[in-house]
Amino acid sequence: MTIDAIRHQVSDLHQELVRYGLVVWTAGNVSARVPGEDLLVIKPSGVSYDELTPGDMIVCDLDGNVVEGEHAPSSDTAAHAYVYRHLPEVGGVVHTHSTYACAWAARGEAVPCVLTAMADEFGAEIPVGPFALIGDDSIGRGIVDTLKGHRSPAVLMQNHGVFTIGKDAKAAVKAAVMCEDVARTVHLSRQLGEPLPIAQADIDSLNFRYQNVYGQPQAR
Amino acid sequence: MTIDAIRHQVSDLHQELVRYGLVVWTAGNVSARVPGEDLLVIKPSGVSYDELTPGDMIVCDLDGNVVEGEHAPSSDTAAHAYVYRHLPEVGGVVHTHSTYACAWAARGEAVPCVLTAMADEFGAEIPVGPFALIGDDSIGRGIVDTLKGHRSPAVLMQNHGVFTIGKDAKAAVKAAVMCEDVARTVHLSRQLGEPLPIAQADIDSLNFRYQNVYGQPQAR
Amino acid sequence: MTIDAIRHQVSDLHQELVRYGLVVWTAGNVSARVPGEDLLVIKPSGVSYDELTPGDMIVCDLDGNVVEGEHAPSSDTAAHAYVYRHLPEVGGVVHTHSTYACAWAARGEAVPCVLTAMADEFGAEIPVGPFALIGDDSIGRGIVDTLKGHRSPAVLMQNHGVFTIGKDAKAAVKAAVMCEDVARTVHLSRQLGEPLPIAQADIDSLNFRYQNVYGQPQAR
Amino acid sequence: MTIDAIRHQVSDLHQELVRYGLVVWTAGNVSARVPGEDLLVIKPSGVSYDELTPGDMIVCDLDGNVVEGEHAPSSDTAAHAYVYRHLPEVGGVVHTHSTYACAWAARGEAVPCVLTAMADEFGAEIPVGPFALIGDDSIGRGIVDTLKGHRSPAVLMQNHGVFTIGKDAKAAVKAAVMCEDVARTVHLSRQLGEPLPIAQADIDSLNFRYQNVYGQPQAR
């Protein structure tokens, strides 16, 4: 994939965040690793989703320095870059403040795996990462420390929002969409009682099948 | 109806799932029996709703084997096929993970019949089927065992999602739309107290009138 | 207003029900009285909102008998007709199963007047009417008995749905939209505690000003 | 900015209220101060968002008297005008009855600052202003008394709705969008437990950075 193709893909994928209601105003961003190079492509800061074009996307190195682009990159670029530096199998990263996921994140509570679709996509609970301030590597480190060795491609950063990873940007967007979907369903289910657990062996079996038999193998 | 007309109908009906917010990403599927033949038409696996065309639809026999089509059929094809084999009056099947219905399904709890619109369409509570893993006939058997002899055209499969049936694919889609609608309304109602029951005789009378006087008679 | 103009208005107003999410599938209907004649114009039964045209609208007398139109009229025509026969100041009637209003209706609980916008439009709580079966004048009588002498242009029919009235069809649609809006807001407010009451004198003052100073005087 | 440009901007910004679901029917309004003049531009009363054009916007002096425009101005003009008279740094004001914010307002309860995005935009809880009737300066005074010396650009007027301020109309609209977004997320979070607090020093640090390092400095 050329950088130009990645600019188009990353730009288009932001529209999926809008379509699924995961973002308001200019919050939320998608990035992709440029295969074979120490570069990433990410949304510019503060540009509205209506006006976003492939040409607006910013190319950065994996320390988050701008290599190409007219605007400043997303203020979350440092977190994305940290993930690419420390998880070489990751090709895409997404960040949102999607509503139900943030409702769990504000309580610092993981979303339990009580839906077969959740076993398929996440293979486990969706875990919580630490509270971390923007401005240094704290957020990136919190994401990596939480997701390393975890089946889930999504982490709820406490009091903050969601980061998802994938083998490419599209897989990370899918994980962000599914994360909000299951966070909402499990939230609603728990409002009127306790969801029934799924046995660990069944979660394992569903996840193995989904990741290996049906879909293409994911980054994680 | 020719197979070509059914391809168009099944393709178009997927857009109703999108319009009513019953599906995210590529989850959810509609199928139709080909009248007079041991065939069904179903969505391909993993194709996005934006790109779905009548030509993408897959024709399978009633054991779920592909007869015609370029893609793999939906991973839920075995469940659809099982229903067609065991319920000859069924002409359409729909599967979704719609939010409120899944919230009930995750608790393994039936939706009580406390709305006249629910008495009309479902004639009873919306029942819960067993927890079942994908990969053999367990899901199909759970659907058929639960709906056989039940007025409801919808079943909540525990920890999983909704399956609906109808005399044709459109009726099954309508049942899926109404299932989420009443699951949501009854959920909300119960958040602030206990909904008032409707007397069984009134449920019977509403359902009889709706199924026989106003609408065309349904498959079930 | 000619019958032709009313056909257009009634047809167009159904799109407002769709836009505000008050209806699914073919549930919900709008009617208008033909000024100076013992006639009403109403939606046909079972036609989808996408396909509805002014020419599809049905003209009935005030006993609900079809005077002009190709389809059967809405199955709720008898209730609309009863309202026009007994409340001569009413020029429009709307029926929906909108979600939050039905959640209150299923518990048989009135929506308390705890928002200034609710004092403006409804001037009181939104009251509950009796449980009534379709098929005779029970529903119409329940609507009229509840709304006669009440400031509210909306009634929650127990376990069923909402009926609203207005000086014309547009005012009735506005009441249906506002009814769902305040039913939702007050529902949410009560989930986390008890909304603060508004003093009766303030409700009276807000309602008087809204109905007499700003807007055009309503039918009720 | 010319008055003509401001008419276009204010007209367009009303569409953002629609897009983010903050308004129904004709409730809700945006205004802007005309820089360097004692004038404001505001929505006309009772015109639907579909039909709103720049030419419909009303120009008023800062006592709320119409200077230019065919329609009557919004019935909330007195409150907007009061804010411009008493807070000279404010260039835009927005009023909505957005759902979740009103659910807090009906209980007279402030939204606690438990999300980093809330610390960024609001820098504190979103405070509650007094119950006040329309018709004199009570609402305007309640807004100004509550927001003066408060970091938050949004106030929940008890039993009523939201007013937001900003250095210009766009900033005030952004605050209205974010207010509903965080009111919803914190509402949902509290439904299933208690959100974790963010330390005051962290709120201060996030707010300082957001208002000074990244974005352009706001009016407040």
Tab-separated table of N, CA, C and O in Angstrom, chain A residues 13 16 19-20 100 114-117 120 170-171 173-174 177-178 181 184-185 187-199 201-202 205-206 209-210 214, chain B residues 18 23-27 45 49-50 73-76 97-100 102-109 131-135 158-161 186-188 190-191:
chain	number	residue	atom	x	y	z
A	13	LEU	N	-11.904	6.067	6.742
A	13	LEU	CA	-12.292	5.347	7.959
A	13	LEU	C	-12.818	6.294	9.035
A	13	LEU	O	-13.636	5.889	9.860
A	16	GLU	N	-16.433	6.275	9.165
A	16	GLU	CA	-17.087	5.165	9.882
A	16	GLU	C	-17.300	5.527	11.356
A	16	GLU	O	-18.298	5.129	11.959
A	19	ARG	N	-20.382	7.621	11.225
A	19	ARG	CA	-21.559	6.826	10.904
A	19	ARG	C	-22.051	6.011	12.102
A	19	ARG	O	-23.260	5.884	12.322
A	20	TYR	N	-21.124	5.470	12.875
A	20	TYR	CA	-21.525	4.645	14.015
A	20	TYR	C	-21.682	5.462	15.298
A	20	TYR	O	-21.857	4.895	16.380
A	100	TYR	N	-20.933	4.694	25.633
A	100	TYR	CA	-21.092	3.608	26.606
A	100	TYR	C	-19.733	3.081	27.080
A	100	TYR	O	-19.570	2.741	28.260
A	114	VAL	N	-19.990	-11.421	28.062
A	114	VAL	CA	-21.231	-12.166	28.256
A	114	VAL	C	-22.051	-12.272	26.972
A	114	VAL	O	-23.239	-12.616	27.010
A	115	LEU	N	-21.425	-11.995	25.827
A	115	LEU	CA	-22.098	-12.110	24.531
A	115	LEU	C	-21.203	-12.905	23.589
A	115	LEU	O	-19.982	-12.707	23.585
A	116	THR	N	-21.810	-13.756	22.788
A	116	THR	CA	-20.982	-14.550	21.871
A	116	THR	C	-20.227	-13.649	20.894
A	116	THR	O	-19.078	-13.941	20.537
A	117	ALA	N	-20.855	-12.527	20.457
A	117	ALA	CA	-20.159	-11.620	19.545
A	117	ALA	C	-18.927	-11.006	20.202
A	117	ALA	O	-17.958	-10.656	19.526
A	120	ASP	N	-16.247	-13.645	20.188
A	120	ASP	CA	-15.662	-13.663	18.836
A	120	ASP	C	-14.589	-12.591	18.686
A	120	ASP	O	-13.454	-12.873	18.319
A	170	LYS	N	-8.462	-0.651	9.332
A	170	LYS	CA	-9.843	-1.090	9.245
A	170	LYS	C	-10.198	-2.030	10.402
A	170	LYS	O	-11.283	-1.938	10.982
A	171	ALA	N	-9.281	-2.941	10.740
A	171	ALA	CA	-9.534	-3.858	11.862
A	171	ALA	C	-9.638	-3.082	13.178
A	171	ALA	O	-10.461	-3.413	14.046
A	173	VAL	N	-10.718	0.022	13.458
A	173	VAL	CA	-12.018	0.697	13.435
A	173	VAL	C	-13.123	-0.298	13.764
A	173	VAL	O	-14.032	-0.002	14.545
A	174	LYS	N	-13.048	-1.492	13.191
A	174	LYS	CA	-14.049	-2.511	13.516
A	174	LYS	C	-14.067	-2.784	15.021
A	174	LYS	O	-15.138	-2.871	15.633
A	177	VAL	N	-15.889	0.005	16.773
A	177	VAL	CA	-17.344	-0.092	16.556
A	177	VAL	C	-17.926	-1.190	17.442
A	177	VAL	O	-18.940	-0.997	18.125
A	178	MET	N	-17.280	-2.347	17.455
A	178	MET	CA	-17.775	-3.478	18.248
A	178	MET	C	-17.657	-3.187	19.743
A	178	MET	O	-18.502	-3.612	20.534
A	181	ASP	N	-20.541	-1.168	20.722
A	181	ASP	CA	-21.752	-1.981	20.605
A	181	ASP	C	-21.918	-2.925	21.798
A	181	ASP	O	-22.996	-3.006	22.388
A	184	ARG	N	-22.490	-1.053	25.147
A	184	ARG	CA	-23.888	-0.609	25.261
A	184	ARG	C	-24.794	-1.769	25.641
A	184	ARG	O	-25.615	-1.671	26.559
A	185	THR	N	-24.666	-2.891	24.961
A	185	THR	CA	-25.553	-4.020	25.220
A	185	THR	C	-25.375	-4.557	26.636
A	185	THR	O	-26.356	-4.833	27.337
A	187	HIS	N	-24.110	-2.940	29.216
A	187	HIS	CA	-24.615	-1.901	30.126
A	187	HIS	C	-26.126	-2.055	30.323
A	187	HIS	O	-26.627	-2.094	31.447
A	188	LEU	N	-26.850	-2.125	29.202
A	188	LEU	CA	-28.312	-2.222	29.272
A	188	LEU	C	-28.719	-3.501	29.985
A	188	LEU	O	-29.635	-3.513	30.812
A	189	SER	N	-28.047	-4.596	29.664
A	189	SER	CA	-28.404	-5.869	30.277
A	189	SER	C	-28.263	-5.780	31.797
A	189	SER	O	-29.149	-6.224	32.539
A	190	ARG	N	-27.193	-5.178	32.266
A	190	ARG	CA	-26.938	-5.092	33.711
A	190	ARG	C	-27.873	-4.138	34.428
A	190	ARG	O	-27.981	-4.180	35.657
A	191	GLN	N	-28.535	-3.257	33.682
A	191	GLN	CA	-29.471	-2.349	34.338
A	191	GLN	C	-30.621	-3.094	34.999
A	191	GLN	O	-31.220	-2.592	35.948
A	192	LEU	N	-30.986	-4.238	34.479
A	192	LEU	CA	-32.158	-4.952	35.004
A	192	LEU	C	-31.805	-6.297	35.620
A	192	LEU	O	-32.680	-7.154	35.801
A	193	GLY	N	-30.534	-6.497	35.938
A	193	GLY	CA	-30.158	-7.765	36.561
A	193	GLY	C	-28.733	-8.119	36.185
A	193	GLY	O	-27.987	-7.277	35.692
A	194	GLU	N	-28.367	-9.362	36.402
A	194	GLU	CA	-26.990	-9.761	36.146
A	194	GLU	C	-26.931	-10.633	34.888
A	194	GLU	O	-27.609	-11.649	34.805
A	195	PRO	N	-26.154	-10.242	33.874
A	195	PRO	CA	-26.019	-11.103	32.687
A	195	PRO	C	-25.447	-12.467	33.077
A	195	PRO	O	-24.648	-12.559	34.011
A	196	LEU	N	-25.853	-13.489	32.342
A	196	LEU	CA	-25.338	-14.834	32.593
A	196	LEU	C	-23.918	-14.929	32.055
A	196	LEU	O	-23.638	-14.469	30.949
A	197	PRO	N	-23.014	-15.544	32.817
A	197	PRO	CA	-21.641	-15.695	32.308
A	197	PRO	C	-21.576	-16.726	31.176
A	197	PRO	O	-22.446	-17.599	31.061
A	198	ILE	N	-20.581	-16.604	30.328
A	198	ILE	CA	-20.280	-17.651	29.338
A	198	ILE	C	-19.056	-18.397	29.868
A	198	ILE	O	-18.085	-17.768	30.314
A	199	ALA	N	-19.115	-19.729	29.832
A	199	ALA	CA	-18.005	-20.530	30.360
A	199	ALA	C	-16.712	-20.197	29.615
A	199	ALA	O	-16.723	-19.969	28.403
A	201	ALA	N	-14.302	-22.001	28.618
A	201	ALA	CA	-13.994	-22.896	27.499
A	201	ALA	C	-14.798	-22.506	26.258
A	201	ALA	O	-14.309	-22.613	25.121
A	202	ASP	N	-16.023	-22.034	26.461
A	202	ASP	CA	-16.843	-21.598	25.323
A	202	ASP	C	-16.310	-20.289	24.732
A	202	ASP	O	-16.304	-20.109	23.509
A	205	SER	N	-13.306	-21.237	22.702
A	205	SER	CA	-13.657	-21.936	21.468
A	205	SER	C	-14.246	-20.962	20.444
A	205	SER	O	-13.913	-21.012	19.250
A	206	LEU	N	-15.116	-20.051	20.889
A	206	LEU	CA	-15.689	-19.064	19.969
A	206	LEU	C	-14.595	-18.166	19.408
A	206	LEU	O	-14.553	-17.890	18.207
A	209	ARG	N	-12.268	-20.002	16.851
A	209	ARG	CA	-12.941	-20.215	15.579
A	209	ARG	C	-13.021	-18.914	14.781
A	209	ARG	O	-12.729	-18.877	13.587
A	210	TYR	N	-13.432	-17.837	15.457
A	210	TYR	CA	-13.654	-16.565	14.768
A	210	TYR	C	-12.345	-16.012	14.216
A	210	TYR	O	-12.287	-15.501	13.106
A	214	TYR	N	-12.963	-18.435	10.396
A	214	TYR	CA	-13.733	-17.559	9.511
A	214	TYR	C	-12.948	-16.369	8.986
A	214	TYR	O	-12.657	-16.247	7.828
B	18	VAL	N	-30.318	-2.141	8.491
B	18	VAL	CA	-29.463	-0.965	8.706
B	18	VAL	C	-30.309	0.227	9.123
B	18	VAL	O	-30.015	0.919	10.098
B	23	VAL	N	-28.231	-3.647	13.191
B	23	VAL	CA	-26.956	-4.307	12.881
B	23	VAL	C	-25.811	-3.302	12.888
B	23	VAL	O	-26.011	-2.132	12.582
B	24	VAL	N	-24.621	-3.763	13.263
B	24	VAL	CA	-23.414	-2.964	13.060
B	24	VAL	C	-22.431	-3.807	12.252
B	24	VAL	O	-22.474	-5.028	12.274
B	25	TRP	N	-21.591	-3.098	11.545
B	25	TRP	CA	-20.548	-3.723	10.719
B	25	TRP	C	-21.184	-4.757	9.782
B	25	TRP	O	-22.072	-4.391	9.013
B	26	THR	N	-20.799	-6.058	9.861
B	26	THR	CA	-21.411	-7.027	8.950
B	26	THR	C	-22.268	-8.055	9.689
B	26	THR	O	-22.686	-9.062	9.100
B	27	ALA	N	-22.525	-7.834	10.975
B	27	ALA	CA	-23.350	-8.781	11.745
B	27	ALA	C	-24.805	-8.689	11.301
B	27	ALA	O	-25.280	-7.606	10.981
B	45	SER	N	-20.945	-13.929	3.602
B	45	SER	CA	-20.254	-13.646	4.872
B	45	SER	C	-19.370	-12.413	4.727
B	45	SER	O	-18.657	-12.253	3.742
B	49	TYR	N	-22.775	-3.779	4.384
B	49	TYR	CA	-24.141	-3.502	3.905
B	49	TYR	C	-24.153	-2.458	2.785
B	49	TYR	O	-25.050	-2.443	1.957
B	50	ASP	N	-23.160	-1.594	2.749
B	50	ASP	CA	-23.082	-0.584	1.688
B	50	ASP	C	-22.857	-1.203	0.318
B	50	ASP	O	-23.265	-0.650	-0.691
B	73	PRO	N	-21.169	-18.238	2.103
B	73	PRO	CA	-22.435	-17.753	2.682
B	73	PRO	C	-22.219	-17.332	4.136
B	73	PRO	O	-21.207	-17.684	4.738
B	74	SER	N	-23.171	-16.587	4.665
B	74	SER	CA	-23.152	-16.190	6.075
B	74	SER	C	-22.762	-17.362	6.969
B	74	SER	O	-23.179	-18.501	6.730
B	75	SER	N	-21.994	-17.088	8.008
B	75	SER	CA	-21.582	-18.155	8.922
B	75	SER	C	-22.774	-18.698	9.715
B	75	SER	O	-22.655	-19.705	10.405
B	76	ASP	N	-23.931	-18.025	9.615
B	76	ASP	CA	-25.137	-18.515	10.282
B	76	ASP	C	-26.018	-19.351	9.361
B	76	ASP	O	-27.150	-19.688	9.724
B	97	HIS	N	-28.091	-9.051	16.108
B	97	HIS	CA	-27.624	-8.845	17.494
B	97	HIS	C	-28.175	-7.523	17.993
B	97	HIS	O	-27.487	-6.758	18.665
B	98	SER	N	-29.432	-7.235	17.696
B	98	SER	CA	-29.968	-5.913	18.028
B	98	SER	C	-29.887	-5.670	19.537
B	98	SER	O	-30.067	-6.584	20.356
B	99	THR	N	-29.618	-4.424	19.900
B	99	THR	CA	-29.117	-4.065	21.229
B	99	THR	C	-30.012	-4.480	22.394
B	99	THR	O	-29.581	-5.168	23.318
B	100	TYR	N	-31.248	-4.016	22.402
B	100	TYR	CA	-32.105	-4.266	23.563
B	100	TYR	C	-32.506	-5.739	23.643
B	100	TYR	O	-32.600	-6.303	24.733
B	102	CYS	N	-30.678	-8.194	22.719
B	102	CYS	CA	-29.501	-8.893	23.253
B	102	CYS	C	-29.319	-8.613	24.742
B	102	CYS	O	-28.761	-9.451	25.456
B	103	ALA	N	-29.751	-7.445	25.199
B	103	ALA	CA	-29.654	-7.154	26.637
B	103	ALA	C	-30.524	-8.132	27.434
B	103	ALA	O	-30.130	-8.600	28.500
B	104	TRP	N	-31.721	-8.453	26.904
B	104	TRP	CA	-32.568	-9.483	27.537
B	104	TRP	C	-31.920	-10.862	27.381
B	104	TRP	O	-31.907	-11.672	28.318
B	105	ALA	N	-31.401	-11.128	26.185
B	105	ALA	CA	-30.813	-12.443	25.901
B	105	ALA	C	-29.609	-12.728	26.795
B	105	ALA	O	-29.380	-13.877	27.186
B	106	ALA	N	-28.850	-11.685	27.116
B	106	ALA	CA	-27.656	-11.886	27.955
B	106	ALA	C	-28.058	-12.290	29.375
B	106	ALA	O	-27.293	-12.959	30.071
B	107	ARG	N	-29.233	-11.877	29.816
B	107	ARG	CA	-29.723	-12.324	31.136
B	107	ARG	C	-30.539	-13.610	31.021
B	107	ARG	O	-30.990	-14.154	32.029
B	108	GLY	N	-30.776	-14.071	29.787
B	108	GLY	CA	-31.603	-15.269	29.608
B	108	GLY	C	-33.031	-15.051	30.044
B	108	GLY	O	-33.686	-15.957	30.574
B	109	GLU	N	-33.549	-13.863	29.785
B	109	GLU	CA	-34.864	-13.486	30.292
B	109	GLU	C	-35.798	-13.165	29.127
B	109	GLU	O	-35.427	-12.409	28.211
B	131	PHE	N	-28.384	-21.521	25.315
B	131	PHE	CA	-27.035	-21.157	24.889
B	131	PHE	C	-26.549	-22.252	23.953
B	131	PHE	O	-26.670	-23.436	24.258
B	132	ALA	N	-26.012	-21.873	22.800
B	132	ALA	CA	-25.577	-22.879	21.825
B	132	ALA	C	-24.378	-22.338	21.062
B	132	ALA	O	-24.341	-21.155	20.715
B	133	LEU	N	-23.410	-23.200	20.820
B	133	LEU	CA	-22.221	-22.784	20.068
B	133	LEU	C	-22.455	-22.948	18.574
B	133	LEU	O	-23.188	-23.837	18.127
B	134	ILE	N	-21.812	-22.109	17.794
B	134	ILE	CA	-21.836	-22.204	16.341
B	134	ILE	C	-20.998	-23.418	15.918
B	134	ILE	O	-20.107	-23.840	16.652
B	135	GLY	N	-21.300	-24.014	14.770
B	135	GLY	CA	-20.455	-25.098	14.277
B	135	GLY	C	-21.203	-26.389	13.983
B	135	GLY	O	-20.732	-27.224	13.219
B	158	GLN	N	-29.892	-17.319	24.096
B	158	GLN	CA	-29.180	-16.851	25.303
B	158	GLN	C	-27.731	-16.419	25.037
B	158	GLN	O	-26.983	-17.157	24.374
B	159	ASN	N	-27.360	-15.256	25.552
B	159	ASN	CA	-26.010	-14.677	25.382
B	159	ASN	C	-25.621	-14.450	23.924
B	159	ASN	O	-24.443	-14.222	23.622
B	160	HIS	N	-26.586	-14.499	23.008
B	160	HIS	CA	-26.213	-14.457	21.604
B	160	HIS	C	-26.973	-13.368	20.827
B	160	HIS	O	-26.413	-12.305	20.552
B	161	GLY	N	-28.239	-13.613	20.496
B	161	GLY	CA	-28.950	-12.648	19.665
B	161	GLY	C	-30.341	-13.141	19.321
B	161	GLY	O	-30.866	-14.054	19.965
B	186	VAL	N	-40.130	-2.190	26.646
B	186	VAL	CA	-40.376	-2.905	27.905
B	186	VAL	C	-39.171	-2.764	28.839
B	186	VAL	O	-39.321	-2.607	30.056
B	187	HIS	N	-37.957	-2.782	28.266
B	187	HIS	CA	-36.756	-2.531	29.075
B	187	HIS	C	-36.880	-1.188	29.789
B	187	HIS	O	-36.696	-1.093	31.008
B	188	LEU	N	-37.180	-0.141	29.035
B	188	LEU	CA	-37.272	1.202	29.618
B	188	LEU	C	-38.373	1.258	30.658
B	188	LEU	O	-38.216	1.839	31.734
B	190	ARG	N	-39.529	-1.063	32.563
B	190	ARG	CA	-39.140	-1.766	33.789
B	190	ARG	C	-38.061	-1.051	34.581
B	190	ARG	O	-37.849	-1.356	35.757
B	191	GLN	N	-37.362	-0.116	33.959
B	191	GLN	CA	-36.333	0.619	34.698
B	191	GLN	C	-36.926	1.427	35.842
B	191	GLN	O	-36.246	1.707	36.826
